[in-house]
PDB file of C-alpha atoms and ligand atoms in Angstrom:
ATOM      1  CA  MET Z 190     -31.895 -38.192  48.641  1.00  0.00           C
ATOM      2  CA  ALA Z 191     -29.491 -38.866  45.763  1.00  0.00           C
ATOM      3  CA  LEU Z 192     -31.129 -39.950  42.517  1.00  0.00           C
ATOM      4  CA  LYS Z 193     -29.724 -42.935  40.656  1.00  0.00           C
ATOM      5  CA  GLU Z 194     -27.976 -42.335  37.355  1.00  0.00           C
ATOM      6  CA  ILE Z 195     -30.291 -42.549  34.400  1.00  0.00           C
ATOM      7  CA  ALA Z 196     -29.551 -43.171  30.742  1.00  0.00           C
ATOM      8  CA  GLN Z 197     -29.708 -40.298  28.277  1.00  0.00           C
ATOM      9  CA  ARG Z 198     -32.401 -42.326  26.519  1.00  0.00           C
ATOM     10  CA  PRO Z 199     -34.389 -44.043  29.259  1.00  0.00           C
ATOM     11  CA  THR Z 200     -36.734 -46.922  28.433  1.00  0.00           C
ATOM     12  CA  PRO Z 201     -40.480 -46.430  28.966  1.00  0.00           C
ATOM     13  CA  MET Z 202     -40.254 -48.691  32.038  1.00  0.00           C
ATOM     14  CA  GLN Z 203     -37.401 -46.612  33.480  1.00  0.00           C
ATOM     15  CA  VAL Z 204     -39.523 -43.504  32.987  1.00  0.00           C
ATOM     16  CA  MET Z 205     -42.391 -45.103  34.912  1.00  0.00           C
ATOM     17  CA  GLN Z 206     -40.287 -46.615  37.680  1.00  0.00           C
ATOM     18  CA  ASP Z 207     -38.247 -43.548  38.590  1.00  0.00           C
ATOM     19  CA  ALA Z 208     -40.717 -42.053  41.083  1.00  0.00           C
ATOM     20  CA  PRO Z 209     -44.279 -42.752  42.253  1.00  0.00           C
ATOM     21  CA  VAL Z 210     -45.618 -39.729  40.344  1.00  0.00           C
ATOM     22  CA  ILE Z 211     -44.958 -38.185  36.923  1.00  0.00           C
ATOM     23  CA  PRO Z 212     -46.041 -34.545  37.118  1.00  0.00           C
ATOM     24  CA  VAL Z 213     -48.239 -33.466  34.205  1.00  0.00           C
ATOM     25  CA  ILE Z 214     -47.223 -29.862  33.669  1.00  0.00           C
ATOM     26  CA  VAL Z 215     -48.977 -27.035  31.821  1.00  0.00           C
ATOM     27  CA  LEU Z 216     -46.707 -24.013  31.486  1.00  0.00           C
ATOM     28  CA  GLN Z 217     -47.993 -20.630  30.359  1.00  0.00           C
ATOM     29  CA  ASP Z 218     -44.731 -18.724  30.797  1.00  0.00           C
ATOM     30  CA  ARG Z 219     -41.293 -19.712  29.530  1.00  0.00           C
ATOM     31  CA  ALA Z 220     -39.753 -17.991  32.564  1.00  0.00           C
ATOM     32  CA  HIS Z 221     -41.380 -20.522  34.910  1.00  0.00           C
ATOM     33  CA  ALA Z 222     -39.832 -23.584  33.266  1.00  0.00           C
ATOM     34  CA  VAL Z 223     -36.369 -23.671  34.831  1.00  0.00           C
ATOM     35  CA  PRO Z 224     -37.271 -22.644  38.406  1.00  0.00           C
ATOM     36  CA  MET Z 225     -40.201 -25.083  38.319  1.00  0.00           C
ATOM     37  CA  ALA Z 226     -37.960 -27.941  37.136  1.00  0.00           C
ATOM     38  CA  ARG Z 227     -35.460 -27.128  39.898  1.00  0.00           C
ATOM     39  CA  ALA Z 228     -38.274 -27.021  42.465  1.00  0.00           C
ATOM     40  CA  LEU Z 229     -39.536 -30.474  41.454  1.00  0.00           C
ATOM     41  CA  LEU Z 230     -36.007 -31.833  41.429  1.00  0.00           C
ATOM     42  CA  ALA Z 231     -35.422 -30.450  44.935  1.00  0.00           C
ATOM     43  CA  GLY Z 232     -38.445 -32.465  46.021  1.00  0.00           C
ATOM     44  CA  GLY Z 233     -37.066 -35.677  44.487  1.00  0.00           C
ATOM     45  CA  ILE Z 234     -39.016 -35.740  41.202  1.00  0.00           C
ATOM     46  CA  ARG Z 235     -37.028 -35.567  37.971  1.00  0.00           C
ATOM     47  CA  MET Z 236     -39.255 -37.137  35.253  1.00  0.00           C
ATOM     48  CA  LEU Z 237     -41.111 -34.051  34.051  1.00  0.00           C
ATOM     49  CA  GLU Z 238     -43.934 -34.235  31.505  1.00  0.00           C
ATOM     50  CA  ILE Z 239     -44.382 -30.845  29.855  1.00  0.00           C
ATOM     51  CA  THR Z 240     -47.652 -30.927  27.920  1.00  0.00           C
ATOM     52  CA  LEU Z 241     -47.632 -29.636  24.339  1.00  0.00           C
ATOM     53  CA  ARG Z 242     -50.723 -27.560  25.069  1.00  0.00           C
ATOM     54  CA  THR Z 243     -49.386 -24.063  25.230  1.00  0.00           C
ATOM     55  CA  PRO Z 244     -47.434 -21.948  22.733  1.00  0.00           C
ATOM     56  CA  VAL Z 245     -44.396 -21.932  25.042  1.00  0.00           C
ATOM     57  CA  ALA Z 246     -44.281 -25.696  25.689  1.00  0.00           C
ATOM     58  CA  LEU Z 247     -41.437 -26.516  23.276  1.00  0.00           C
ATOM     59  CA  ALA Z 248     -39.385 -23.540  24.452  1.00  0.00           C
ATOM     60  CA  CYS Z 249     -39.897 -24.724  28.038  1.00  0.00           C
ATOM     61  CA  ILE Z 250     -38.710 -28.245  27.153  1.00  0.00           C
ATOM     62  CA  GLU Z 251     -35.654 -26.764  25.462  1.00  0.00           C
ATOM     63  CA  ALA Z 252     -34.843 -24.548  28.440  1.00  0.00           C
ATOM     64  CA  ILE Z 253     -35.122 -27.399  30.952  1.00  0.00           C
ATOM     65  CA  ALA Z 254     -33.086 -29.770  28.752  1.00  0.00           C
ATOM     66  CA  LYS Z 255     -30.295 -27.174  28.521  1.00  0.00           C
ATOM     67  CA  GLU Z 256     -30.353 -25.624  31.971  1.00  0.00           C
ATOM     68  CA  VAL Z 257     -31.470 -28.450  34.286  1.00  0.00           C
ATOM     69  CA  PRO Z 258     -29.541 -31.501  33.057  1.00  0.00           C
ATOM     70  CA  GLU Z 259     -30.328 -33.495  36.225  1.00  0.00           C
ATOM     71  CA  ALA Z 260     -34.000 -33.447  35.230  1.00  0.00           C
ATOM     72  CA  VAL Z 261     -35.364 -35.789  32.550  1.00  0.00           C
ATOM     73  CA  VAL Z 262     -37.717 -33.681  30.509  1.00  0.00           C
ATOM     74  CA  GLY Z 263     -40.480 -35.266  28.447  1.00  0.00           C
ATOM     75  CA  ALA Z 264     -43.311 -34.072  26.233  1.00  0.00           C
ATOM     76  CA  GLY Z 265     -46.953 -34.773  27.020  1.00  0.00           C
ATOM     77  CA  THR Z 266     -50.085 -34.474  24.886  1.00  0.00           C
ATOM     78  CA  LEU Z 267     -48.128 -35.911  21.943  1.00  0.00           C
ATOM     79  CA  ARG Z 268     -50.695 -36.551  19.205  1.00  0.00           C
ATOM     80  CA  SER Z 269     -48.781 -36.859  15.919  1.00  0.00           C
ATOM     81  CA  ALA Z 270     -45.472 -37.785  14.315  1.00  0.00           C
ATOM     82  CA  ALA Z 271     -44.824 -34.061  13.887  1.00  0.00           C
ATOM     83  CA  ASP Z 272     -45.285 -33.547  17.641  1.00  0.00           C
ATOM     84  CA  ALA Z 273     -42.764 -36.335  18.271  1.00  0.00           C
ATOM     85  CA  GLN Z 274     -40.208 -34.723  15.956  1.00  0.00           C
ATOM     86  CA  ALA Z 275     -40.675 -31.286  17.512  1.00  0.00           C
ATOM     87  CA  ALA Z 276     -40.412 -32.694  21.035  1.00  0.00           C
ATOM     88  CA  ALA Z 277     -37.222 -34.631  20.253  1.00  0.00           C
ATOM     89  CA  MET Z 278     -35.695 -31.561  18.578  1.00  0.00           C
ATOM     90  CA  ALA Z 279     -36.430 -29.518  21.687  1.00  0.00           C
ATOM     91  CA  GLY Z 280     -34.614 -32.060  23.844  1.00  0.00           C
ATOM     92  CA  ALA Z 281     -37.433 -34.245  25.178  1.00  0.00           C
ATOM     93  CA  ARG Z 282     -36.164 -37.630  26.411  1.00  0.00           C
ATOM     94  CA  PHE Z 283     -39.554 -39.303  26.680  1.00  0.00           C
ATOM     95  CA  ALA Z 284     -43.083 -38.746  25.435  1.00  0.00           C
ATOM     96  CA  VAL Z 285     -46.591 -39.376  26.694  1.00  0.00           C
ATOM     97  CA  SER Z 286     -49.641 -39.513  24.430  1.00  0.00           C
ATOM     98  CA  PRO Z 287     -53.333 -39.281  25.389  1.00  0.00           C
ATOM     99  CA  GLY Z 288     -54.180 -42.079  22.896  1.00  0.00           C
ATOM    100  CA  TYR Z 289     -52.271 -44.334  20.529  1.00  0.00           C
ATOM    101  CA  THR Z 290     -51.751 -44.611  16.780  1.00  0.00           C
ATOM    102  CA  HIS Z 291     -49.226 -46.773  14.950  1.00  0.00           C
ATOM    103  CA  ALA Z 292     -47.877 -43.576  13.325  1.00  0.00           C
ATOM    104  CA  VAL Z 293     -47.091 -41.993  16.692  1.00  0.00           C
ATOM    105  CA  GLY Z 294     -45.488 -45.230  17.874  1.00  0.00           C
ATOM    106  CA  LYS Z 295     -43.348 -45.511  14.735  1.00  0.00           C
ATOM    107  CA  ALA Z 296     -42.245 -41.867  14.905  1.00  0.00           C
ATOM    108  CA  CYS Z 297     -41.126 -42.274  18.503  1.00  0.00           C
ATOM    109  CA  ARG Z 298     -39.273 -45.506  17.761  1.00  0.00           C
ATOM    110  CA  ASP Z 299     -37.533 -43.900  14.757  1.00  0.00           C
ATOM    111  CA  LEU Z 300     -36.472 -41.000  16.979  1.00  0.00           C
ATOM    112  CA  GLY Z 301     -35.374 -43.228  19.875  1.00  0.00           C
ATOM    113  CA  LEU Z 302     -37.921 -41.476  22.092  1.00  0.00           C
ATOM    114  CA  ALA Z 303     -39.397 -43.545  24.929  1.00  0.00           C
ATOM    115  CA  LEU Z 304     -43.188 -43.401  24.608  1.00  0.00           C
ATOM    116  CA  LEU Z 305     -45.878 -44.076  27.169  1.00  0.00           C
ATOM    117  CA  PRO Z 306     -48.893 -44.628  24.877  1.00  0.00           C
ATOM    118  CA  GLY Z 307     -52.285 -43.642  26.239  1.00  0.00           C
ATOM    119  CA  VAL Z 308     -54.932 -46.384  26.376  1.00  0.00           C
ATOM    120  CA  ALA Z 309     -58.446 -46.664  27.753  1.00  0.00           C
ATOM    121  CA  THR Z 310     -59.708 -49.970  26.269  1.00  0.00           C
ATOM    122  CA  GLY Z 311     -58.551 -53.557  25.787  1.00  0.00           C
ATOM    123  CA  SER Z 312     -58.295 -53.039  22.022  1.00  0.00           C
ATOM    124  CA  GLU Z 313     -55.989 -50.068  22.499  1.00  0.00           C
ATOM    125  CA  ILE Z 314     -53.787 -52.085  24.868  1.00  0.00           C
ATOM    126  CA  MET Z 315     -53.577 -54.829  22.235  1.00  0.00           C
ATOM    127  CA  MET Z 316     -52.700 -52.325  19.500  1.00  0.00           C
ATOM    128  CA  ALA Z 317     -49.905 -50.807  21.612  1.00  0.00           C
ATOM    129  CA  GLN Z 318     -48.661 -54.293  22.539  1.00  0.00           C
ATOM    130  CA  GLU Z 319     -48.547 -55.241  18.838  1.00  0.00           C
ATOM    131  CA  ASP Z 320     -45.964 -52.473  18.450  1.00  0.00           C
ATOM    132  CA  GLY Z 321     -43.958 -53.643  21.454  1.00  0.00           C
ATOM    133  CA  TYR Z 322     -45.278 -51.305  24.160  1.00  0.00           C
ATOM    134  CA  THR Z 323     -45.866 -52.790  27.599  1.00  0.00           C
ATOM    135  CA  ALA Z 324     -45.539 -49.628  29.732  1.00  0.00           C
ATOM    136  CA  LEU Z 325     -48.752 -47.710  29.114  1.00  0.00           C
ATOM    137  CA  LYS Z 326     -50.569 -44.643  30.356  1.00  0.00           C
ATOM    138  CA  PHE Z 327     -54.180 -45.344  31.396  1.00  0.00           C
ATOM    139  CA  PHE Z 328     -56.021 -42.167  30.424  1.00  0.00           C
ATOM    140  CA  PRO Z 329     -58.337 -40.710  31.569  1.00  0.00           C
ATOM    141  CA  ALA Z 330     -57.964 -43.061  34.524  1.00  0.00           C
ATOM    142  CA  VAL Z 331     -60.737 -42.043  36.889  1.00  0.00           C
ATOM    143  CA  PRO Z 332     -63.499 -41.289  34.339  1.00  0.00           C
ATOM    144  CA  ALA Z 333     -62.600 -44.418  32.335  1.00  0.00           C
ATOM    145  CA  GLY Z 334     -62.999 -46.874  35.214  1.00  0.00           C
ATOM    146  CA  GLY Z 335     -60.343 -46.109  37.827  1.00  0.00           C
ATOM    147  CA  ALA Z 336     -58.843 -48.784  40.055  1.00  0.00           C
ATOM    148  CA  GLY Z 337     -61.611 -51.247  39.176  1.00  0.00           C
ATOM    149  CA  MET Z 338     -60.626 -51.144  35.517  1.00  0.00           C
ATOM    150  CA  LEU Z 339     -56.958 -51.768  36.382  1.00  0.00           C
ATOM    151  CA  LYS Z 340     -57.928 -54.741  38.543  1.00  0.00           C
ATOM    152  CA  ALA Z 341     -59.970 -56.169  35.656  1.00  0.00           C
ATOM    153  CA  TRP Z 342     -57.105 -55.668  33.190  1.00  0.00           C
ATOM    154  CA  HIS Z 343     -54.643 -57.432  35.484  1.00  0.00           C
ATOM    155  CA  GLY Z 344     -56.098 -60.802  34.392  1.00  0.00           C
ATOM    156  CA  PRO Z 345     -55.831 -60.679  30.586  1.00  0.00           C
ATOM    157  CA  PHE Z 346     -53.013 -58.094  30.434  1.00  0.00           C
ATOM    158  CA  ASN Z 347     -50.827 -59.232  33.315  1.00  0.00           C
ATOM    159  CA  ASP Z 348     -47.677 -58.468  31.292  1.00  0.00           C
ATOM    160  CA  VAL Z 349     -48.503 -54.741  31.117  1.00  0.00           C
ATOM    161  CA  LYS Z 350     -47.683 -51.970  33.611  1.00  0.00           C
ATOM    162  CA  PHE Z 351     -49.722 -48.794  33.771  1.00  0.00           C
ATOM    163  CA  CYS Z 352     -49.344 -45.158  34.699  1.00  0.00           C
ATOM    164  CA  PRO Z 353     -52.924 -44.109  35.446  1.00  0.00           C
ATOM    165  CA  THR Z 354     -53.415 -40.408  34.761  1.00  0.00           C
ATOM    166  CA  GLY Z 355     -56.477 -38.159  34.772  1.00  0.00           C
ATOM    167  CA  GLY Z 356     -58.308 -37.532  38.028  1.00  0.00           C
ATOM    168  CA  ILE Z 357     -55.455 -38.741  40.252  1.00  0.00           C
ATOM    169  CA  THR Z 358     -54.782 -36.579  43.298  1.00  0.00           C
ATOM    170  CA  ALA Z 359     -52.735 -36.689  46.485  1.00  0.00           C
ATOM    171  CA  ALA Z 360     -55.877 -38.141  48.109  1.00  0.00           C
ATOM    172  CA  ASN Z 361     -56.439 -41.135  45.802  1.00  0.00           C
ATOM    173  CA  ALA Z 362     -52.885 -41.814  44.504  1.00  0.00           C
ATOM    174  CA  ARG Z 363     -52.202 -44.448  47.199  1.00  0.00           C
ATOM    175  CA  GLU Z 364     -55.137 -46.575  46.084  1.00  0.00           C
ATOM    176  CA  PHE Z 365     -53.702 -46.743  42.547  1.00  0.00           C
ATOM    177  CA  LEU Z 366     -50.065 -47.177  43.585  1.00  0.00           C
ATOM    178  CA  ALA Z 367     -50.991 -50.226  45.681  1.00  0.00           C
ATOM    179  CA  LEU Z 368     -52.143 -52.142  42.569  1.00  0.00           C
ATOM    180  CA  PRO Z 369     -49.677 -54.734  41.195  1.00  0.00           C
ATOM    181  CA  ASN Z 370     -49.988 -53.491  37.608  1.00  0.00           C
ATOM    182  CA  VAL Z 371     -49.403 -49.817  38.463  1.00  0.00           C
ATOM    183  CA  ALA Z 372     -45.785 -48.607  38.246  1.00  0.00           C
ATOM    184  CA  CYS Z 373     -46.538 -44.942  38.926  1.00  0.00           C
ATOM    185  CA  VAL Z 374     -49.323 -42.397  38.507  1.00  0.00           C
ATOM    186  CA  GLY Z 375     -49.461 -39.134  36.565  1.00  0.00           C
ATOM    187  CA  GLY Z 376     -51.107 -35.947  37.714  1.00  0.00           C
ATOM    188  CA  SER Z 377     -51.187 -32.213  37.529  1.00  0.00           C
ATOM    189  CA  TRP Z 378     -51.490 -31.593  41.270  1.00  0.00           C
ATOM    190  CA  LEU Z 379     -47.738 -31.087  41.801  1.00  0.00           C
ATOM    191  CA  THR Z 380     -47.699 -27.933  39.689  1.00  0.00           C
ATOM    192  CA  PRO Z 381     -50.944 -26.063  40.383  1.00  0.00           C
ATOM    193  CA  ALA Z 382     -51.651 -23.167  38.015  1.00  0.00           C
ATOM    194  CA  ASP Z 383     -51.971 -20.728  40.923  1.00  0.00           C
ATOM    195  CA  ALA Z 384     -48.596 -21.756  42.388  1.00  0.00           C
ATOM    196  CA  LEU Z 385     -46.930 -21.250  38.995  1.00  0.00           C
ATOM    197  CA  ALA Z 386     -48.629 -17.892  38.450  1.00  0.00           C
ATOM    198  CA  ALA Z 387     -47.503 -16.731  41.915  1.00  0.00           C
ATOM    199  CA  GLN Z 388     -44.055 -18.273  41.352  1.00  0.00           C
ATOM    200  CA  ASP Z 389     -44.509 -20.163  44.611  1.00  0.00           C
ATOM    201  CA  PHE Z 390     -41.800 -22.729  43.893  1.00  0.00           C
ATOM    202  CA  THR Z 391     -41.472 -23.650  47.578  1.00  0.00           C
ATOM    203  CA  ARG Z 392     -45.004 -25.023  47.444  1.00  0.00           C
ATOM    204  CA  ILE Z 393     -44.091 -27.045  44.342  1.00  0.00           C
ATOM    205  CA  THR Z 394     -41.068 -28.540  46.128  1.00  0.00           C
ATOM    206  CA  ARG Z 395     -43.272 -29.488  49.100  1.00  0.00           C
ATOM    207  CA  LEU Z 396     -45.839 -31.144  46.817  1.00  0.00           C
ATOM    208  CA  ALA Z 397     -43.033 -33.010  45.030  1.00  0.00           C
ATOM    209  CA  GLN Z 398     -41.557 -34.212  48.337  1.00  0.00           C
ATOM    210  CA  GLU Z 399     -44.942 -35.571  49.402  1.00  0.00           C
ATOM    211  CA  ALA Z 400     -45.406 -37.275  46.026  1.00  0.00           C
ATOM    212  CA  ALA Z 401     -41.888 -38.754  46.018  1.00  0.00           C
ATOM    213  CA  GLY Z 402     -42.589 -40.301  49.415  1.00  0.00           C
ATOM    214  CA  LEU Z 403     -45.789 -42.111  48.381  1.00  0.00           C
ATOM    215  CA  PRO Z 404     -45.559 -45.871  48.885  1.00  0.00           C
ATOM    216  CA  ARG Z 405     -45.749 -48.204  45.881  1.00  0.00           C
ATOM    217  CA  GLY Z 406     -47.222 -51.702  46.054  1.00  0.00           C
TER     218      GLY Z 406
HETATM  219  C1  LIG Q 138     -54.068 -34.241  31.680  1.00  0.00           C
HETATM  220  O1  LIG Q 138     -54.065 -34.676  30.555  1.00  0.00           O
HETATM  221  O2  LIG Q 138     -54.339 -33.071  31.964  1.00  0.00           O
HETATM  222  C2  LIG Q 138     -53.623 -35.182  32.698  1.00  0.00           C
HETATM  223  O3  LIG Q 138     -54.266 -36.378  32.573  1.00  0.00           O
HETATM  224  C3  LIG Q 138     -53.704 -34.659  34.074  1.00  0.00           C
HETATM  225  O4  LIG Q 138     -54.949 -34.830  34.577  1.00  0.00           O
HETATM  226  P1  LIG Q 138     -55.255 -34.270  36.025  1.00  0.00           P
HETATM  227  O5  LIG Q 138     -55.299 -32.781  35.921  1.00  0.00           O
HETATM  228  O6  LIG Q 138     -56.592 -34.885  36.368  1.00  0.00           O
HETATM  229  O7  LIG Q 138     -54.143 -34.746  36.923  1.00  0.00           O
END
């Protein structure tokens, strides 16, 4: 399946609408970055969230940005303006944060970096909306209220779209994707630690294919 052309600087909504799932990726080895990105791409997933949780994360973002230009590499676990600067320098084209502060929002806007701010309460949604964000990550989705919470938010926040992340799996993704205020889901199940350690990239492509084929409501 050919992927549509995407801007060098996608909007947050374009990031969320590209595929049903944004893989949340934890890389321990710089050598895994490029073959993993190619494996996900082969399965039809190109928005790749590399979490800034390991010492090699920025090097992995840089390698994917340089060597896999068809992928759109982003940085996850962004918690500060300094993280935003480092991610943009490494070549990240979008960012995902586990929470939201005005400082993180401003840094991303100044850098032209699409941000999916993390929210878990109505007040946090309102704070992100004050700064112009309407494409938000609901984190941690399952522990913080799951599909029921999203249904409740659809009333007062019906102008917001969410990417629920945290506790989403191949088994429960459909339930979330069927909701009218869910654009996509995020999850780590596409890149299991054991598959990366064993360099089983065929398994990662298969998981990506299954995820890319999930129906959206
Ligand atoms: C995370 O921050 O690790 C993400 O929310 C992924 O969560 P998951 O492992 O439950 O998919």
